Amino acid sequence: MSLEEELRLVKEKCLLCEKCPLSKTRTNVVFDDGIPNGNLMLIGEAPGFYEDKEGKPFVGKAGQLLDKIFNSVGLSRQKDVYIANTIKCRPPNNRDPLDTEKVSCREYLDRQVEILKPKIILLCGNVSLKSFLNLPYGITKARGNWFEGPFQSKMMPIYHPSYLLRNDSREKGSPKWQMWQDIQEIKRMYERLKS
Ligand code: URA
């Protein structure tokens, strides 16, 4: 079975999922976007208002900034990046996902990673970071560093674009400046590992 077919089967199951109460309030399940070629995967937190409406991850303001960040080093979701979230349905009022929701939804994310076996996984924001790495510190310290991930992947935590939208400075040492360093490092690793 091809990778796309395997993902389609998981998606079909996920679209019908009623394992947690978010299934009652969602408009759409937000399963994935981008290209599933196993080179680069980004894992965000949870769908927001616009994602829930469209059924696609990162389509709101944060998503537009994310696209800009990728584009700044010549990467795009059309040809390089596969995008998913830790949970697939929008939490009311965009609150952080509950542990129970993350546990219910984990089987879908685990299958996405298992099918894709990405060489690089970007953990976008604290929720995503904490779902994979048990560190005694958060995103501010973890970002920009490589960690060993599942299926011999390299994982890098990065700032969530919503955080960058709230911190506009581009001065040396600011979150936006750090993101610029990180995306250049990600591009270097991507070029080294891509098939
Ligand atoms: N924030 C996320 O973490 N994921 C989305 O899909 C949209 C906003």
mmCIF file of C-alpha atoms in Angstrom, residues 71-180:
data_model
loop_
_atom_site.group_PDB
_atom_site.id
_atom_site.type_symbol
_atom_site.label_atom_id
_atom_site.label_comp_id
_atom_site.label_asym_id
_atom_site.label_seq_id
_atom_site.Cartn_x
_atom_site.Cartn_y
_atom_site.Cartn_z
ATOM 1 C CA ASN A 71 9.193 30.418 2.231
ATOM 2 C CA SER A 72 12.045 32.591 3.541
ATOM 3 C CA VAL A 73 14.398 29.638 3.071
ATOM 4 C CA GLY A 74 12.754 28.255 -0.064
ATOM 5 C CA LEU A 75 10.570 25.636 1.665
ATOM 6 C CA SER A 76 6.808 25.247 1.234
ATOM 7 C CA ARG A 77 3.957 22.939 2.181
ATOM 8 C CA GLN A 78 3.344 22.287 -1.519
ATOM 9 C CA LYS A 79 6.710 20.613 -2.011
ATOM 10 C CA ASP A 80 8.513 20.078 1.293
ATOM 11 C CA VAL A 81 6.457 20.033 4.493
ATOM 12 C CA TYR A 82 3.763 17.758 5.947
ATOM 13 C CA ILE A 83 1.714 19.427 8.700
ATOM 14 C CA ALA A 84 -0.371 17.924 11.494
ATOM 15 C CA ASN A 85 -1.439 18.840 15.031
ATOM 16 C CA THR A 86 -1.266 17.040 18.380
ATOM 17 C CA ILE A 87 -5.075 17.013 18.426
ATOM 18 C CA LYS A 88 -7.340 17.067 15.394
ATOM 19 C CA CYS A 89 -10.398 18.957 16.681
ATOM 20 C CA ARG A 90 -10.656 22.551 17.897
ATOM 21 C CA PRO A 91 -10.849 23.097 21.668
ATOM 22 C CA PRO A 92 -13.546 25.662 22.567
ATOM 23 C CA ASN A 93 -12.210 29.234 22.755
ATOM 24 C CA ASN A 94 -8.792 27.992 21.587
ATOM 25 C CA ARG A 95 -7.840 26.805 25.067
ATOM 26 C CA ASP A 96 -4.870 24.436 25.360
ATOM 27 C CA PRO A 97 -5.737 20.785 24.673
ATOM 28 C CA LEU A 98 -6.522 18.753 27.814
ATOM 29 C CA ASP A 99 -4.387 15.716 28.636
ATOM 30 C CA THR A 100 -7.430 13.479 28.110
ATOM 31 C CA GLU A 101 -7.918 14.936 24.610
ATOM 32 C CA LYS A 102 -4.247 14.456 23.763
ATOM 33 C CA VAL A 103 -4.372 10.856 24.921
ATOM 34 C CA SER A 104 -7.559 10.123 22.906
ATOM 35 C CA CYS A 105 -6.103 11.672 19.781
ATOM 36 C CA ARG A 106 -2.592 10.308 20.070
ATOM 37 C CA GLU A 107 -3.221 7.179 18.021
ATOM 38 C CA TYR A 108 -3.805 9.296 14.901
ATOM 39 C CA LEU A 109 -0.648 11.358 15.344
ATOM 40 C CA ASP A 110 1.399 8.264 16.099
ATOM 41 C CA ARG A 111 0.143 6.619 12.915
ATOM 42 C CA GLN A 112 0.960 9.732 10.884
ATOM 43 C CA VAL A 113 4.535 9.670 12.190
ATOM 44 C CA GLU A 114 4.816 5.900 11.794
ATOM 45 C CA ILE A 115 3.587 5.943 8.184
ATOM 46 C CA LEU A 116 5.675 8.935 7.163
ATOM 47 C CA LYS A 117 8.834 8.203 9.139
ATOM 48 C CA PRO A 118 9.950 11.823 8.652
ATOM 49 C CA LYS A 119 13.649 12.543 8.719
ATOM 50 C CA ILE A 120 12.969 15.853 10.471
ATOM 51 C CA ILE A 121 10.135 16.623 12.893
ATOM 52 C CA LEU A 122 9.509 20.198 14.046
ATOM 53 C CA LEU A 123 7.711 20.484 17.388
ATOM 54 C CA CYS A 124 5.875 23.755 17.047
ATOM 55 C CA GLY A 125 5.157 25.326 20.444
ATOM 56 C CA ASN A 126 5.099 24.074 24.028
ATOM 57 C CA VAL A 127 2.122 21.693 23.710
ATOM 58 C CA SER A 128 3.790 19.855 20.857
ATOM 59 C CA LEU A 129 7.172 19.886 22.616
ATOM 60 C CA LYS A 130 5.726 18.373 25.792
ATOM 61 C CA SER A 131 3.917 15.674 23.826
ATOM 62 C CA PHE A 132 7.229 14.252 22.629
ATOM 63 C CA LEU A 133 10.085 15.336 24.868
ATOM 64 C CA ASN A 134 10.185 15.064 28.620
ATOM 65 C CA LEU A 135 12.489 17.989 29.389
ATOM 66 C CA PRO A 136 12.820 19.919 32.643
ATOM 67 C CA TYR A 137 12.445 23.173 30.685
ATOM 68 C CA GLY A 138 10.156 24.668 28.046
ATOM 69 C CA ILE A 139 10.244 25.973 24.506
ATOM 70 C CA THR A 140 12.368 29.071 25.199
ATOM 71 C CA LYS A 141 15.315 26.918 26.164
ATOM 72 C CA ALA A 142 14.566 23.887 23.986
ATOM 73 C CA ARG A 143 14.085 25.709 20.669
ATOM 74 C CA GLY A 144 16.807 25.534 18.106
ATOM 75 C CA ASN A 145 18.275 22.282 19.453
ATOM 76 C CA TRP A 146 18.192 18.891 17.803
ATOM 77 C CA PHE A 147 16.863 15.871 19.731
ATOM 78 C CA GLU A 148 16.554 12.223 18.771
ATOM 79 C CA GLY A 149 12.971 11.450 17.643
ATOM 80 C CA PRO A 150 10.998 8.339 16.654
ATOM 81 C CA PHE A 151 12.165 6.266 13.660
ATOM 82 C CA GLN A 152 15.621 7.824 13.823
ATOM 83 C CA SER A 153 14.245 11.259 13.064
ATOM 84 C CA LYS A 154 15.809 14.486 14.187
ATOM 85 C CA MET A 155 13.428 16.645 16.204
ATOM 86 C CA MET A 156 13.696 20.365 16.734
ATOM 87 C CA PRO A 157 11.333 22.372 18.957
ATOM 88 C CA ILE A 158 10.520 25.769 17.445
ATOM 89 C CA TYR A 159 8.453 28.735 18.568
ATOM 90 C CA HIS A 160 4.784 28.674 17.696
ATOM 91 C CA PRO A 161 3.986 31.404 15.123
ATOM 92 C CA SER A 162 1.224 32.760 17.425
ATOM 93 C CA TYR A 163 3.951 33.570 19.949
ATOM 94 C CA LEU A 164 5.929 35.353 17.247
ATOM 95 C CA LEU A 165 2.840 37.361 16.301
ATOM 96 C CA ARG A 166 2.731 38.661 19.870
ATOM 97 C CA ASN A 167 6.468 39.497 19.899
ATOM 98 C CA ASP A 168 7.164 41.750 16.995
ATOM 99 C CA SER A 169 10.780 42.797 17.605
ATOM 100 C CA ARG A 170 13.396 41.531 15.157
ATOM 101 C CA GLU A 171 16.340 42.651 17.263
ATOM 102 C CA LYS A 172 19.216 40.274 17.845
ATOM 103 C CA GLY A 173 18.170 37.779 20.542
ATOM 104 C CA SER A 174 14.395 38.394 20.103
ATOM 105 C CA PRO A 175 12.062 35.414 19.400
ATOM 106 C CA LYS A 176 11.734 36.404 15.707
ATOM 107 C CA TRP A 177 15.506 36.662 15.365
ATOM 108 C CA GLN A 178 15.865 33.238 17.034
ATOM 109 C CA MET A 179 13.275 31.790 14.655
ATOM 110 C CA TRP A 180 15.323 33.080 11.734
#
